Every structure is written in structure tokens, then in C-alpha cells.
Amino acid sequence: MTDSLLKTRQRLSVEQQTHLINMIMLKLELNTRVCHIKTECAAETGLKPRSIERYIQKARQEIESRDSQQQTAASLELLILLEAKQAEQLFAESVNFYQSIIANPKTGTREQLHARERLDKLLGLYK
């Protein structure tokens, strides 16, 4: 066998891999062509372009993962806002309901007192 066939595989440390993936992610987000990414990374690291394709795939997976996490966080935040708005709306409806009972001259004193008590509880005035 010749010496060219016995060349050992070049491996990057974990830190170098992380740096390379982050660099590729940045270039992908800047819409750099994949062929340019391969040549730049090959020149910088000494890896073959075929090896760099694996790092490009990993970078794309991390971008998708990050984007899906951000999308999940945004939808969760929206859900919390909607629930808070619903809670405010329910509170307003309850206040309006009890105020209408109190303001209605046809309701009895007992119902008006009960509505006043419930309204005070809602407003935090009743202990």
C-alpha cells in the first residue's frame, strides 16, 4: 500500500467542532452559499469538504431546533397573554353582573346584599 492510503483521519476537538458549527450557523443565517462555506471551512480547518458537509447538516439541525424552541416560547407567551386577557374579561363580566343585580330595583334586599358581598370579594374588599 502507498502512504497516501494510510493517512490518518483528522479529528477536531469538541471545542473546535462547536466553534466550526457556530461559524457555519452564522454563515447559513447570512445566506452564504454552501460551496463557499465548504471551501472556507476546509481552508481554515484542513478538513475535506465531504467532512464539512456533516457539520453543515448539524448546524442546520441546530438552527431548526433553536427556531422551533423560539416558536414554542412565542406561542406559550401568546397563550399566557390570552389567558390573562380571558381572566380580565371574566373578572369584568362578573363585576358587571353583580353591579346589574345591585342596580336593579326589582331584586330583593337579600339578593342585593348577596351580590354586594360577592362583588366585595371580587374587588378584595371583603375578608
JSON list of C-alpha atoms in Angstrom, two decimals:
[
{"chain": "A", "resi": 1, "resn": "MET", "atom": "CA", "xyz": [0.00, 0.00, 0.00]},
{"chain": "A", "resi": 2, "resn": "THR", "atom": "CA", "xyz": [1.09, 3.51, -0.58]},
{"chain": "A", "resi": 3, "resn": "ASP", "atom": "CA", "xyz": [1.46, 6.19, 2.05]},
{"chain": "A", "resi": 4, "resn": "SER", "atom": "CA", "xyz": [-1.46, 8.20, 0.65]},
{"chain": "A", "resi": 5, "resn": "LEU", "atom": "CA", "xyz": [-3.86, 5.38, 1.50]},
{"chain": "A", "resi": 6, "resn": "LEU", "atom": "CA", "xyz": [-2.56, 5.09, 5.04]},
{"chain": "A", "resi": 7, "resn": "LYS", "atom": "CA", "xyz": [-3.23, 8.72, 6.01]},
{"chain": "A", "resi": 8, "resn": "THR", "atom": "CA", "xyz": [-4.91, 9.02, 9.35]},
{"chain": "A", "resi": 9, "resn": "ARG", "atom": "CA", "xyz": [-8.19, 10.71, 9.76]},
{"chain": "A", "resi": 10, "resn": "GLN", "atom": "CA", "xyz": [-8.07, 14.26, 11.10]},
{"chain": "A", "resi": 11, "resn": "ARG", "atom": "CA", "xyz": [-10.29, 14.86, 14.09]},
{"chain": "A", "resi": 12, "resn": "LEU", "atom": "CA", "xyz": [-11.35, 18.11, 15.68]},
{"chain": "A", "resi": 13, "resn": "SER", "atom": "CA", "xyz": [-11.65, 18.63, 19.40]},
{"chain": "A", "resi": 14, "resn": "VAL", "atom": "CA", "xyz": [-15.08, 19.24, 20.86]},
{"chain": "A", "resi": 15, "resn": "GLU", "atom": "CA", "xyz": [-14.26, 22.92, 21.23]},
{"chain": "A", "resi": 16, "resn": "GLN", "atom": "CA", "xyz": [-13.17, 23.15, 17.59]},
{"chain": "A", "resi": 17, "resn": "GLN", "atom": "CA", "xyz": [-16.30, 21.32, 16.48]},
{"chain": "A", "resi": 18, "resn": "THR", "atom": "CA", "xyz": [-18.50, 23.70, 18.45]},
{"chain": "A", "resi": 19, "resn": "HIS", "atom": "CA", "xyz": [-16.68, 26.70, 17.00]},
{"chain": "A", "resi": 20, "resn": "LEU", "atom": "CA", "xyz": [-16.99, 25.30, 13.47]},
{"chain": "A", "resi": 21, "resn": "ILE", "atom": "CA", "xyz": [-20.71, 24.59, 13.87]},
{"chain": "A", "resi": 22, "resn": "ASN", "atom": "CA", "xyz": [-21.34, 28.08, 15.26]},
{"chain": "A", "resi": 23, "resn": "MET", "atom": "CA", "xyz": [-19.40, 29.61, 12.38]},
{"chain": "A", "resi": 24, "resn": "ILE", "atom": "CA", "xyz": [-21.38, 27.56, 9.87]},
{"chain": "A", "resi": 25, "resn": "MET", "atom": "CA", "xyz": [-24.67, 28.53, 11.55]},
{"chain": "A", "resi": 26, "resn": "LEU", "atom": "CA", "xyz": [-23.73, 32.20, 11.24]},
{"chain": "A", "resi": 27, "resn": "LYS", "atom": "CA", "xyz": [-22.84, 31.78, 7.58]},
{"chain": "A", "resi": 28, "resn": "LEU", "atom": "CA", "xyz": [-26.06, 29.87, 6.86]},
{"chain": "A", "resi": 29, "resn": "GLU", "atom": "CA", "xyz": [-28.10, 32.60, 8.53]},
{"chain": "A", "resi": 30, "resn": "LEU", "atom": "CA", "xyz": [-26.31, 35.14, 6.33]},
{"chain": "A", "resi": 31, "resn": "ASN", "atom": "CA", "xyz": [-27.38, 33.04, 3.29]},
{"chain": "A", "resi": 32, "resn": "THR", "atom": "CA", "xyz": [-23.83, 32.20, 2.27]},
{"chain": "A", "resi": 33, "resn": "ARG", "atom": "CA", "xyz": [-23.67, 29.57, -0.43]},
{"chain": "A", "resi": 34, "resn": "VAL", "atom": "CA", "xyz": [-22.84, 26.09, 0.83]},
{"chain": "A", "resi": 35, "resn": "CYS", "atom": "CA", "xyz": [-19.95, 25.71, -1.62]},
{"chain": "A", "resi": 36, "resn": "HIS", "atom": "CA", "xyz": [-18.34, 28.85, -0.20]},
{"chain": "A", "resi": 37, "resn": "ILE", "atom": "CA", "xyz": [-18.86, 27.59, 3.35]},
{"chain": "A", "resi": 38, "resn": "LYS", "atom": "CA", "xyz": [-17.19, 24.30, 2.43]},
{"chain": "A", "resi": 39, "resn": "THR", "atom": "CA", "xyz": [-14.15, 25.92, 0.85]},
{"chain": "A", "resi": 40, "resn": "GLU", "atom": "CA", "xyz": [-13.69, 28.45, 3.68]},
{"chain": "A", "resi": 41, "resn": "CYS", "atom": "CA", "xyz": [-14.04, 25.82, 6.39]},
{"chain": "A", "resi": 42, "resn": "ALA", "atom": "CA", "xyz": [-11.78, 23.39, 4.53]},
{"chain": "A", "resi": 43, "resn": "ALA", "atom": "CA", "xyz": [-9.08, 26.05, 4.24]},
{"chain": "A", "resi": 44, "resn": "GLU", "atom": "CA", "xyz": [-9.43, 27.00, 7.91]},
{"chain": "A", "resi": 45, "resn": "THR", "atom": "CA", "xyz": [-9.61, 23.53, 9.46]},
{"chain": "A", "resi": 46, "resn": "GLY", "atom": "CA", "xyz": [-7.83, 21.33, 6.95]},
{"chain": "A", "resi": 47, "resn": "LEU", "atom": "CA", "xyz": [-10.83, 19.02, 6.69]},
{"chain": "A", "resi": 48, "resn": "LYS", "atom": "CA", "xyz": [-12.14, 17.73, 3.39]},
{"chain": "A", "resi": 49, "resn": "PRO", "atom": "CA", "xyz": [-15.32, 19.31, 2.00]},
{"chain": "A", "resi": 50, "resn": "ARG", "atom": "CA", "xyz": [-17.17, 16.00, 2.43]},
{"chain": "A", "resi": 51, "resn": "SER", "atom": "CA", "xyz": [-16.39, 16.04, 6.14]},
{"chain": "A", "resi": 52, "resn": "ILE", "atom": "CA", "xyz": [-17.62, 19.60, 6.41]},
{"chain": "A", "resi": 53, "resn": "GLU", "atom": "CA", "xyz": [-20.99, 18.55, 4.96]},
{"chain": "A", "resi": 54, "resn": "ARG", "atom": "CA", "xyz": [-21.69, 16.68, 8.22]},
{"chain": "A", "resi": 55, "resn": "TYR", "atom": "CA", "xyz": [-21.00, 19.83, 10.19]},
{"chain": "A", "resi": 56, "resn": "ILE", "atom": "CA", "xyz": [-23.30, 21.77, 7.85]},
{"chain": "A", "resi": 57, "resn": "GLN", "atom": "CA", "xyz": [-26.08, 19.24, 8.49]},
{"chain": "A", "resi": 58, "resn": "LYS", "atom": "CA", "xyz": [-25.51, 19.54, 12.25]},
{"chain": "A", "resi": 59, "resn": "ALA", "atom": "CA", "xyz": [-25.62, 23.36, 12.01]},
{"chain": "A", "resi": 60, "resn": "ARG", "atom": "CA", "xyz": [-28.90, 23.20, 10.07]},
{"chain": "A", "resi": 61, "resn": "GLN", "atom": "CA", "xyz": [-30.37, 20.87, 12.70]},
{"chain": "A", "resi": 62, "resn": "GLU", "atom": "CA", "xyz": [-29.36, 23.24, 15.48]},
{"chain": "A", "resi": 63, "resn": "ILE", "atom": "CA", "xyz": [-30.88, 26.21, 13.62]},
{"chain": "A", "resi": 64, "resn": "GLU", "atom": "CA", "xyz": [-34.15, 24.28, 13.18]},
{"chain": "A", "resi": 65, "resn": "SER", "atom": "CA", "xyz": [-34.11, 23.22, 16.82]},
{"chain": "A", "resi": 66, "resn": "ARG", "atom": "CA", "xyz": [-33.47, 26.77, 18.01]},
{"chain": "A", "resi": 67, "resn": "ASP", "atom": "CA", "xyz": [-36.17, 28.18, 15.73]},
{"chain": "A", "resi": 68, "resn": "SER", "atom": "CA", "xyz": [-38.71, 25.60, 16.91]},
{"chain": "A", "resi": 69, "resn": "GLN", "atom": "CA", "xyz": [-37.85, 26.39, 20.54]},
{"chain": "A", "resi": 70, "resn": "GLN", "atom": "CA", "xyz": [-38.30, 30.11, 19.86]},
{"chain": "A", "resi": 71, "resn": "GLN", "atom": "CA", "xyz": [-41.60, 29.41, 18.13]},
{"chain": "A", "resi": 72, "resn": "THR", "atom": "CA", "xyz": [-42.76, 27.30, 21.07]},
{"chain": "A", "resi": 73, "resn": "ALA", "atom": "CA", "xyz": [-41.77, 30.04, 23.52]},
{"chain": "A", "resi": 74, "resn": "ALA", "atom": "CA", "xyz": [-43.59, 32.66, 21.45]},
{"chain": "A", "resi": 75, "resn": "SER", "atom": "CA", "xyz": [-46.78, 30.58, 21.27]},
{"chain": "A", "resi": 76, "resn": "LEU", "atom": "CA", "xyz": [-46.56, 29.91, 25.01]},
{"chain": "A", "resi": 77, "resn": "GLU", "atom": "CA", "xyz": [-46.21, 33.64, 25.66]},
{"chain": "A", "resi": 78, "resn": "LEU", "atom": "CA", "xyz": [-49.21, 34.31, 23.44]},
{"chain": "A", "resi": 79, "resn": "LEU", "atom": "CA", "xyz": [-51.23, 31.67, 25.29]},
{"chain": "A", "resi": 80, "resn": "ILE", "atom": "CA", "xyz": [-50.36, 33.28, 28.64]},
{"chain": "A", "resi": 81, "resn": "LEU", "atom": "CA", "xyz": [-51.41, 36.69, 27.30]},
{"chain": "A", "resi": 82, "resn": "LEU", "atom": "CA", "xyz": [-54.69, 35.25, 26.04]},
{"chain": "A", "resi": 83, "resn": "GLU", "atom": "CA", "xyz": [-55.34, 33.56, 29.37]},
{"chain": "A", "resi": 84, "resn": "ALA", "atom": "CA", "xyz": [-54.58, 36.80, 31.21]},
{"chain": "A", "resi": 85, "resn": "LYS", "atom": "CA", "xyz": [-56.94, 38.65, 28.88]},
{"chain": "A", "resi": 86, "resn": "GLN", "atom": "CA", "xyz": [-59.59, 35.99, 29.42]},
{"chain": "A", "resi": 87, "resn": "ALA", "atom": "CA", "xyz": [-59.16, 36.29, 33.17]},
{"chain": "A", "resi": 88, "resn": "GLU", "atom": "CA", "xyz": [-59.56, 40.08, 32.92]},
{"chain": "A", "resi": 89, "resn": "GLN", "atom": "CA", "xyz": [-62.61, 39.63, 30.73]},
{"chain": "A", "resi": 90, "resn": "LEU", "atom": "CA", "xyz": [-64.19, 37.14, 33.15]},
{"chain": "A", "resi": 91, "resn": "PHE", "atom": "CA", "xyz": [-63.46, 39.49, 36.05]},
{"chain": "A", "resi": 92, "resn": "ALA", "atom": "CA", "xyz": [-65.11, 42.39, 34.20]},
{"chain": "A", "resi": 93, "resn": "GLU", "atom": "CA", "xyz": [-68.12, 40.25, 33.34]},
{"chain": "A", "resi": 94, "resn": "SER", "atom": "CA", "xyz": [-68.52, 39.20, 36.97]},
{"chain": "A", "resi": 95, "resn": "VAL", "atom": "CA", "xyz": [-68.28, 42.77, 38.21]},
{"chain": "A", "resi": 96, "resn": "ASN", "atom": "CA", "xyz": [-70.84, 43.91, 35.64]},
{"chain": "A", "resi": 97, "resn": "PHE", "atom": "CA", "xyz": [-73.17, 41.06, 36.58]},
{"chain": "A", "resi": 98, "resn": "TYR", "atom": "CA", "xyz": [-73.12, 41.84, 40.30]},
{"chain": "A", "resi": 99, "resn": "GLN", "atom": "CA", "xyz": [-73.45, 45.57, 39.63]},
{"chain": "A", "resi": 100, "resn": "SER", "atom": "CA", "xyz": [-76.51, 44.93, 37.49]},
{"chain": "A", "resi": 101, "resn": "ILE", "atom": "CA", "xyz": [-78.09, 42.91, 40.31]},
{"chain": "A", "resi": 102, "resn": "ILE", "atom": "CA", "xyz": [-77.39, 45.70, 42.81]},
{"chain": "A", "resi": 103, "resn": "ALA", "atom": "CA", "xyz": [-78.69, 48.42, 40.45]},
{"chain": "A", "resi": 104, "resn": "ASN", "atom": "CA", "xyz": [-81.88, 46.53, 39.53]},
{"chain": "A", "resi": 105, "resn": "PRO", "atom": "CA", "xyz": [-84.77, 47.88, 41.66]},
{"chain": "A", "resi": 106, "resn": "LYS", "atom": "CA", "xyz": [-86.77, 44.67, 41.16]},
{"chain": "A", "resi": 107, "resn": "THR", "atom": "CA", "xyz": [-84.28, 42.46, 43.05]},
{"chain": "A", "resi": 108, "resn": "GLY", "atom": "CA", "xyz": [-84.86, 41.88, 46.71]},
{"chain": "A", "resi": 109, "resn": "THR", "atom": "CA", "xyz": [-82.72, 43.20, 49.51]},
{"chain": "A", "resi": 110, "resn": "ARG", "atom": "CA", "xyz": [-81.34, 39.77, 50.25]},
{"chain": "A", "resi": 111, "resn": "GLU", "atom": "CA", "xyz": [-80.15, 39.26, 46.65]},
{"chain": "A", "resi": 112, "resn": "GLN", "atom": "CA", "xyz": [-78.67, 42.76, 46.57]},
{"chain": "A", "resi": 113, "resn": "LEU", "atom": "CA", "xyz": [-76.76, 42.11, 49.82]},
{"chain": "A", "resi": 114, "resn": "HIS", "atom": "CA", "xyz": [-75.51, 38.79, 48.49]},
{"chain": "A", "resi": 115, "resn": "ALA", "atom": "CA", "xyz": [-74.42, 40.44, 45.20]},
{"chain": "A", "resi": 116, "resn": "ARG", "atom": "CA", "xyz": [-72.70, 43.23, 47.16]},
{"chain": "A", "resi": 117, "resn": "GLU", "atom": "CA", "xyz": [-70.86, 40.63, 49.25]},
{"chain": "A", "resi": 118, "resn": "ARG", "atom": "CA", "xyz": [-69.70, 38.74, 46.14]},
{"chain": "A", "resi": 119, "resn": "LEU", "atom": "CA", "xyz": [-68.63, 41.99, 44.46]},
{"chain": "A", "resi": 120, "resn": "ASP", "atom": "CA", "xyz": [-66.64, 43.00, 47.55]},
{"chain": "A", "resi": 121, "resn": "LYS", "atom": "CA", "xyz": [-64.91, 39.58, 47.44]},
{"chain": "A", "resi": 122, "resn": "LEU", "atom": "CA", "xyz": [-64.04, 40.09, 43.79]},
{"chain": "A", "resi": 123, "resn": "LEU", "atom": "CA", "xyz": [-62.63, 43.54, 44.48]},
{"chain": "A", "resi": 124, "resn": "GLY", "atom": "CA", "xyz": [-60.71, 42.33, 47.51]},
{"chain": "A", "resi": 125, "resn": "LEU", "atom": "CA", "xyz": [-62.70, 44.42, 49.99]},
{"chain": "A", "resi": 126, "resn": "TYR", "atom": "CA", "xyz": [-64.27, 41.52, 51.85]},
{"chain": "A", "resi": 127, "resn": "LYS", "atom": "CA", "xyz": [-62.28, 39.41, 54.30]}
]
